[in-house]
CSV table of C-alpha atoms and ligand atoms in Angstrom, one decimal:
chain,number,residue,atom,x,y,z
A,157,MET,CA,19.7,19.4,4.6
A,158,SER,CA,21.3,16.1,5.1
A,159,ASP,CA,24.2,17.2,2.9
A,160,GLU,CA,25.5,19.1,5.9
A,161,ILE,CA,25.0,16.2,8.3
A,162,ASN,CA,27.0,13.0,8.5
A,163,ILE,CA,24.2,10.5,9.0
A,164,LYS,CA,26.5,7.9,10.4
A,165,ASP,CA,27.1,10.2,13.4
A,166,LEU,CA,23.3,10.5,14.2
A,167,PRO,CA,21.6,8.4,16.8
A,168,THR,CA,18.9,6.2,15.3
A,169,ASP,CA,15.9,8.3,16.6
A,170,GLU,CA,17.4,11.4,15.1
A,171,LEU,CA,18.1,9.6,11.9
A,172,LEU,CA,14.5,8.6,11.7
A,173,GLU,CA,13.4,12.2,12.3
A,174,LEU,CA,15.8,13.4,9.6
A,175,MET,CA,14.3,10.7,7.3
A,176,GLN,CA,10.8,12.0,7.9
A,177,GLU,CA,12.0,15.6,7.1
A,178,ASP,CA,13.8,14.5,3.9
A,179,LEU,CA,10.7,12.6,2.8
A,180,TYR,CA,8.6,15.7,3.4
A,181,ASP,CA,11.1,17.7,1.3
A,182,GLY,CA,11.1,15.0,-1.4
A,183,TYR,CA,14.9,14.2,-1.2
A,184,ALA,CA,15.0,10.8,-2.8
A,185,ASP,CA,18.8,10.4,-2.8
A,186,GLU,CA,19.0,11.2,0.9
A,187,ILE,CA,16.1,8.8,1.6
A,188,VAL,CA,18.0,6.0,-0.1
A,189,GLU,CA,21.2,6.7,2.0
A,190,GLU,CA,19.1,6.8,5.2
A,191,VAL,CA,17.3,3.6,4.5
A,192,GLU,CA,20.6,1.9,3.7
A,193,GLU,CA,22.1,3.3,6.9
A,194,LEU,CA,19.2,2.1,9.1
A,195,LEU,CA,19.4,-1.4,7.5
A,196,ALA,CA,23.2,-1.4,8.1
A,197,ARG,CA,22.5,-0.7,11.8
A,198,GLY,CA,20.3,-3.8,11.9
A,199,MET,CA,16.9,-2.2,11.9
A,200,GLU,CA,14.2,-4.6,10.6
A,201,PRO,CA,13.0,-3.6,7.0
A,202,TYR,CA,9.4,-3.4,8.3
A,203,ASP,CA,10.5,-0.9,11.0
A,204,VAL,CA,12.4,1.2,8.5
A,205,LEU,CA,9.2,1.3,6.4
A,206,THR,CA,6.7,2.1,9.2
A,207,LYS,CA,8.8,4.3,11.6
A,208,GLY,CA,10.6,6.2,8.8
A,209,LEU,CA,8.8,6.2,5.5
A,210,VAL,CA,5.2,5.8,6.5
A,211,ALA,CA,5.5,8.1,9.5
A,212,GLY,CA,7.0,10.8,7.1
A,213,MET,CA,4.2,10.3,4.6
A,214,ASP,CA,1.6,10.8,7.4
A,215,VAL,CA,2.9,14.3,8.0
A,216,VAL,CA,2.8,15.0,4.3
A,217,GLY,CA,-0.8,13.8,4.3
A,218,GLU,CA,-1.8,16.2,7.1
A,219,ASP,CA,-0.1,19.2,5.5
A,220,PHE,CA,-1.7,18.3,2.1
A,221,ARG,CA,-5.1,18.2,3.7
A,222,ASP,CA,-4.5,21.6,5.4
A,223,GLY,CA,-3.3,23.3,2.2
A,224,ILE,CA,0.3,23.7,3.4
A,225,LEU,CA,1.6,21.3,0.7
A,226,PHE,CA,0.4,21.1,-2.9
A,227,VAL,CA,0.3,18.3,-5.5
A,228,PRO,CA,3.9,19.0,-6.9
A,229,GLU,CA,5.4,18.7,-3.4
A,230,VAL,CA,3.4,15.7,-2.6
A,231,LEU,CA,4.5,14.0,-5.8
A,232,MET,CA,8.2,14.7,-4.9
A,233,ALA,CA,7.5,13.1,-1.5
A,234,ALA,CA,5.9,10.1,-3.2
A,235,LYS,CA,8.9,9.8,-5.4
A,236,ALA,CA,11.2,9.8,-2.4
A,237,MET,CA,9.0,7.2,-0.7
A,238,LYS,CA,9.1,5.0,-3.7
A,239,ALA,CA,12.9,5.2,-3.8
A,240,GLY,CA,13.1,4.0,-0.2
A,241,MET,CA,10.5,1.3,-0.8
A,242,ALA,CA,12.5,0.0,-3.8
A,243,ILE,CA,15.3,-1.0,-1.4
A,244,LEU,CA,13.0,-2.5,1.1
A,245,ARG,CA,10.9,-4.5,-1.4
A,246,PRO,CA,13.2,-7.5,-1.9
A,247,LEU,CA,14.0,-7.6,1.8
A,248,LEU,CA,10.3,-7.8,2.8
A,249,ALA,CA,9.7,-10.4,0.1
A,250,GLU,CA,12.6,-12.7,0.8
A,251,THR,CA,11.1,-15.3,3.1
A,252,GLY,CA,11.7,-18.3,0.9
A,253,ALA,CA,8.3,-19.6,2.2
A,254,PRO,CA,6.2,-21.8,-0.1
A,255,ARG,CA,3.4,-19.9,-1.9
A,256,ILE,CA,0.3,-19.9,0.2
A,257,GLY,CA,-2.1,-18.3,-2.3
A,258,THR,CA,-2.5,-16.1,-5.3
A,259,ILE,CA,-3.7,-12.5,-5.2
A,260,VAL,CA,-4.7,-9.9,-7.8
A,261,ILE,CA,-4.6,-6.4,-6.6
A,262,GLY,CA,-5.1,-3.0,-8.2
A,263,THR,CA,-6.2,0.6,-7.4
A,264,VAL,CA,-9.7,1.3,-8.8
A,265,LYS,CA,-10.7,3.3,-11.8
A,266,GLY,CA,-10.2,7.1,-11.5
A,267,ASP,CA,-7.6,6.7,-8.7
A,268,ILE,CA,-3.9,7.1,-9.2
A,269,HIS,CA,-2.8,6.6,-5.6
A,270,ASP,CA,-0.5,3.6,-5.4
A,271,ILE,CA,1.9,3.9,-2.5
A,272,GLY,CA,-0.4,2.0,0.0
A,273,LYS,CA,-1.3,-0.6,-2.5
A,274,ASN,CA,2.4,-1.2,-3.3
A,275,LEU,CA,3.1,-1.6,0.3
A,276,VAL,CA,0.3,-4.1,0.8
A,277,SER,CA,1.6,-6.0,-2.3
A,278,MET,CA,5.1,-6.1,-0.9
A,279,MET,CA,3.9,-7.3,2.5
A,280,TRP,CA,1.8,-10.0,0.9
A,281,GLU,CA,4.8,-11.2,-1.2
A,282,GLY,CA,6.8,-11.2,2.0
A,283,ALA,CA,4.2,-13.4,3.7
A,284,GLY,CA,4.4,-16.0,0.9
A,285,PHE,CA,1.6,-15.0,-1.6
A,286,GLU,CA,2.0,-14.7,-5.3
A,287,VAL,CA,0.8,-11.2,-6.1
A,288,PHE,CA,-0.2,-9.8,-9.5
A,289,ASP,CA,-0.3,-6.1,-9.2
A,290,LEU,CA,-2.4,-4.4,-11.8
A,291,GLY,CA,-1.3,-0.9,-10.9
A,292,ILE,CA,-3.6,2.1,-10.9
A,293,ASN,CA,-6.9,3.2,-12.5
A,294,ASN,CA,-8.3,-0.2,-13.1
A,295,SER,CA,-11.7,-0.7,-14.8
A,296,VAL,CA,-13.9,-3.6,-14.0
A,297,GLU,CA,-12.9,-5.1,-17.4
A,298,GLU,CA,-9.2,-5.0,-16.3
A,299,TYR,CA,-10.0,-6.7,-13.0
A,300,LEU,CA,-12.0,-9.4,-14.8
A,301,ALA,CA,-9.3,-10.1,-17.4
A,302,ALA,CA,-6.7,-10.5,-14.6
A,303,ILE,CA,-9.0,-12.8,-12.7
A,304,GLN,CA,-9.5,-14.9,-15.8
A,305,GLU,CA,-5.7,-15.0,-16.5
A,306,HIS,CA,-4.4,-15.6,-13.0
A,307,GLN,CA,-7.3,-17.4,-11.3
A,308,PRO,CA,-6.5,-15.8,-7.9
A,309,ASP,CA,-7.8,-16.9,-4.5
A,310,ILE,CA,-8.0,-13.2,-3.5
A,311,LEU,CA,-9.0,-10.0,-5.2
A,312,GLY,CA,-7.6,-6.9,-3.5
A,313,MET,CA,-8.8,-3.4,-4.3
A,314,SER,CA,-7.4,-0.1,-3.2
A,315,ALA,CA,-9.0,3.4,-3.2
A,316,LEU,CA,-7.8,6.6,-1.6
A,317,LEU,CA,-10.6,9.0,-2.7
A,318,THR,CA,-14.1,9.2,-1.5
A,319,THR,CA,-15.1,9.7,-5.1
A,320,THR,CA,-13.4,6.5,-6.3
A,321,MET,CA,-14.3,4.1,-3.5
A,322,PRO,CA,-17.8,3.5,-4.8
A,323,TYR,CA,-16.3,1.9,-7.8
A,324,MET,CA,-15.5,-1.1,-5.7
A,325,ARG,CA,-19.2,-1.8,-5.5
A,326,VAL,CA,-19.3,-1.8,-9.4
A,327,VAL,CA,-16.6,-4.4,-9.5
A,328,ILE,CA,-18.2,-6.6,-6.8
A,329,ASP,CA,-21.7,-6.3,-8.5
A,330,THR,CA,-20.1,-7.4,-11.8
A,331,LEU,CA,-18.5,-10.4,-10.1
A,332,LYS,CA,-21.9,-11.4,-8.9
A,333,GLU,CA,-23.5,-10.9,-12.3
A,334,LYS,CA,-20.8,-13.1,-13.9
A,335,GLY,CA,-21.5,-15.7,-11.2
A,336,ILE,CA,-17.9,-15.7,-9.9
A,337,ARG,CA,-18.2,-13.7,-6.7
A,338,GLN,CA,-18.2,-16.8,-4.5
A,339,ASP,CA,-15.0,-18.1,-6.1
A,340,LEU,CA,-13.0,-15.1,-4.7
A,341,ILE,CA,-12.1,-13.6,-1.4
A,342,VAL,CA,-12.5,-9.9,-1.9
A,343,LEU,CA,-10.4,-7.7,0.4
A,344,VAL,CA,-10.6,-3.9,0.2
A,345,GLY,CA,-8.5,-1.1,1.7
A,346,GLY,CA,-7.5,2.6,1.5
A,347,ALA,CA,-7.6,5.5,3.9
A,348,PRO,CA,-11.3,6.6,3.3
A,349,LEU,CA,-12.8,3.1,3.7
A,350,ASN,CA,-14.0,1.4,6.9
A,351,GLU,CA,-15.6,-1.8,7.9
A,352,ALA,CA,-19.1,-0.6,7.4
A,353,PHE,CA,-18.4,0.4,3.8
A,354,ALA,CA,-16.8,-3.0,3.1
A,355,GLU,CA,-19.8,-4.8,4.6
A,356,ASP,CA,-22.2,-2.6,2.6
A,357,ILE,CA,-20.6,-3.4,-0.7
A,358,GLU,CA,-20.3,-7.1,0.3
A,359,ALA,CA,-16.6,-7.3,0.3
A,360,ASP,CA,-15.2,-10.1,2.6
A,361,ALA,CA,-13.2,-7.7,4.7
A,362,TYR,CA,-11.7,-4.2,5.1
A,363,CYS,CA,-8.0,-4.1,5.8
A,364,ARG,CA,-6.9,-1.0,7.8
A,365,ASP,CA,-3.2,-1.3,6.9
A,366,ALA,CA,-0.7,-3.6,5.3
A,367,ALA,CA,-0.1,-5.6,8.4
A,368,VAL,CA,-3.9,-6.3,8.7
A,369,ALA,CA,-4.0,-7.1,5.0
A,370,VAL,CA,-1.5,-9.9,5.6
A,371,GLN,CA,-3.3,-11.3,8.7
A,372,THR,CA,-6.6,-11.1,6.9
A,373,ALA,CA,-5.4,-12.8,3.7
A,374,LYS,CA,-3.8,-15.6,5.7
A,375,LYS,CA,-6.9,-16.1,7.8
A,376,PHE,CA,-9.2,-16.3,4.8
A,377,MET,CA,-6.8,-18.7,3.0
A,378,GLN,CA,-6.8,-21.0,6.1
A,379,ILE,CA,-10.6,-21.0,6.1
A,380,LYS,CA,-10.6,-21.7,2.3
A,381,GLN,CA,-8.1,-24.6,2.8
A,382,GLY,CA,-10.0,-25.9,5.8
A,383,THR,CA,-6.9,-25.6,8.0
A,384,SER,CA,-8.2,-23.0,10.5
B,434,B1M,CO1,-3.8,12.5,-3.0
B,434,B1M,N1,-5.3,12.7,-1.7
B,434,B1M,N2,-4.8,13.4,-4.4
B,434,B1M,N3,-2.2,12.4,-4.0
B,434,B1M,N4,-3.0,12.0,-1.4
B,434,B1M,C1,-5.2,12.0,-0.4
B,434,B1M,C2,-5.8,10.6,-0.5
B,434,B1M,C3,-6.1,13.0,0.5
B,434,B1M,C4,-6.7,12.3,1.7
B,434,B1M,C5,-5.2,14.2,0.9
B,434,B1M,C6,-6.0,15.2,1.8
B,434,B1M,O1,-6.8,15.9,1.4
B,434,B1M,N5,-5.6,15.1,3.1
B,434,B1M,C7,-7.2,13.5,-0.5
B,434,B1M,C8,-8.5,12.7,-0.7
B,434,B1M,C9,-9.7,13.4,0.0
B,434,B1M,C10,-10.9,12.6,-0.2
B,434,B1M,O2,-11.2,11.9,-1.1
B,434,B1M,N6,-11.6,12.6,0.9
B,434,B1M,C11,-6.4,13.5,-1.8
B,434,B1M,C12,-6.7,14.3,-3.0
B,434,B1M,C13,-7.9,15.2,-2.9
B,434,B1M,C14,-6.0,14.1,-4.2
B,434,B1M,C15,-6.3,14.9,-5.5
B,434,B1M,C16,-7.8,15.0,-5.9
B,434,B1M,C17,-5.6,16.3,-5.4
B,434,B1M,C18,-5.8,17.2,-6.6
B,434,B1M,O3,-5.5,16.8,-7.7
B,434,B1M,N7,-6.4,18.3,-6.3
B,434,B1M,C19,-5.5,14.0,-6.5
B,434,B1M,C20,-6.3,12.8,-7.1
B,434,B1M,C21,-5.6,12.1,-8.2
B,434,B1M,C22,-6.4,10.8,-8.6
B,434,B1M,O4,-6.2,9.8,-7.9
B,434,B1M,N8,-7.3,10.9,-9.5
B,434,B1M,C23,-4.4,13.5,-5.7
B,434,B1M,C24,-3.1,13.2,-6.1
B,434,B1M,C25,-2.1,12.8,-5.3
B,434,B1M,C26,-0.7,12.6,-5.8
B,434,B1M,C27,-0.5,12.1,-7.2
B,434,B1M,C28,0.0,14.0,-5.7
B,434,B1M,C29,-0.1,11.6,-4.7
B,434,B1M,C30,-0.2,10.2,-5.1
B,434,B1M,C31,1.2,9.6,-5.5
B,434,B1M,C32,1.1,8.1,-5.6
B,434,B1M,O5,0.4,7.4,-4.9
B,434,B1M,N9,1.9,7.6,-6.5
B,434,B1M,C33,-1.0,11.9,-3.5
B,434,B1M,C34,-0.7,11.5,-2.2
B,434,B1M,C35,0.7,11.0,-1.9
B,434,B1M,C36,-1.7,11.6,-1.2
B,434,B1M,C37,-1.5,11.4,0.4
B,434,B1M,C38,-0.8,12.7,0.9
B,434,B1M,C39,-0.8,10.2,0.9
B,434,B1M,C40,-1.3,8.9,0.4
B,434,B1M,C41,-0.3,7.8,0.7
B,434,B1M,O6,0.5,7.4,-0.1
B,434,B1M,N10,-0.3,7.4,2.0
B,434,B1M,C42,-3.0,11.3,0.9
B,434,B1M,C43,-3.2,11.8,2.3
B,434,B1M,C44,-3.4,10.6,3.3
B,434,B1M,O7,-3.8,9.5,2.9
B,434,B1M,N11,-3.2,10.9,4.5
B,434,B1M,C45,-3.8,11.9,-0.3
B,434,B1M,C46,0.7,6.5,2.5
B,434,B1M,C47,0.2,5.1,2.4
B,434,B1M,C48,1.2,4.1,3.0
B,434,B1M,O8,-1.0,5.0,3.1
B,434,B1M,O9,-2.4,4.9,1.0
B,434,B1M,O10,-3.5,5.0,3.2
B,434,B1M,P1,-2.4,4.5,2.4
B,434,B1M,O11,-2.3,2.9,2.4
B,434,B1M,C49,-2.4,2.2,3.6
B,434,B1M,C50,-3.8,1.8,4.0
B,434,B1M,O12,-4.8,2.7,3.6
B,434,B1M,C51,-4.0,0.4,3.5
B,434,B1M,O13,-2.7,-0.1,3.7
B,434,B1M,C52,-1.7,0.9,3.3
B,434,B1M,C53,-0.4,0.6,4.1
B,434,B1M,O14,-0.6,0.6,5.5
B,434,B1M,N12,-4.4,0.2,2.1
B,434,B1M,C54,-4.9,-1.1,1.8
B,434,B1M,C55,-4.3,0.9,1.0
B,434,B1M,N13,-4.8,0.2,0.0
B,434,B1M,C56,-5.1,-1.0,0.4
B,434,B1M,C57,-5.6,-2.1,-0.3
B,434,B1M,C58,-5.9,-3.2,0.4
B,434,B1M,C59,-5.6,-3.3,1.8
B,434,B1M,C60,-5.1,-2.2,2.5
B,434,B1M,O15,-6.3,-4.3,-0.3
B,434,B1M,C61,-6.9,-5.3,0.3
């Protein structure tokens, strides 16, 4: 579609709309060009991410839910989203700020969704955290090994399925059994979660989105360091 359009001629609001359509259609090359064009126009990387890529993925999510899109199309959209995120990642991370804490994050066992987790990791890096991202499908043993290795202040867990979110409880219960629960700030997130669930599994907090994940991680680090 965007082959026939010179994106440089489009006003920014129409370019954002086109970007959402191209994300929906899984056009990774076009997404890369559009992200670069929006950045060249001076748009903040965070706005390119939320107003372009995330907004496009919201529509994909609705049509996936309603049976209009299927897994192969959603995978193409995810690939296009990742191509755009790859450009934004270094920009979001380049603050030059001193490291304010260490975080281990991963998507839980049985779950292969990673776009939201990657976004949260990026934003944490941008806020000055050192982030060790374990990727997808993590067993409790993998979380424990990473905690042992990196000695993080914060453990982050992501789940996008109602069938995988209960695994967060398995991880937290294991941390308790090992006597290390109190050494960690445990933050959880993902579309099907909510505050009540986080409270129920005894996580420290639920983070609705990446921006909240940054605020929450900072707040808990201030409390830990006694600077709040
Ligand atoms: Co899946 N999928 N999917 N999927 N998929 C959902 C989650 C679903 C809601 C779609 C739907 O029905 N509307 C549905 C779950 C239903 C349910 O459990 N109630 C679903 C399903 C059913 C499935 C399969 C079972 C489909 C099938 O095979 N029949 C299958 C499961 C595979 C598995 O994991 N075992 C599956 C597969 C896939 C793809 C592989 C095709 C692809 C994933 C590609 C990838 O991630 N690399 C995919 C996608 C893309 C989606 C949707 C469309 C989009 C998810 C996404 O990336 N959103 C999704 C629909 C939806 O969520 N609306 C859907 C964009 C992202 C920026 O948002 O991930 O919510 P999100 O992250 C946010 C916040 O949640 C939060 O911050 C992020 C940024 O603001 N957050 C955290 C997330 N993690 C956090 C961790 C934190 C803090 C905040 O730590 C502290």
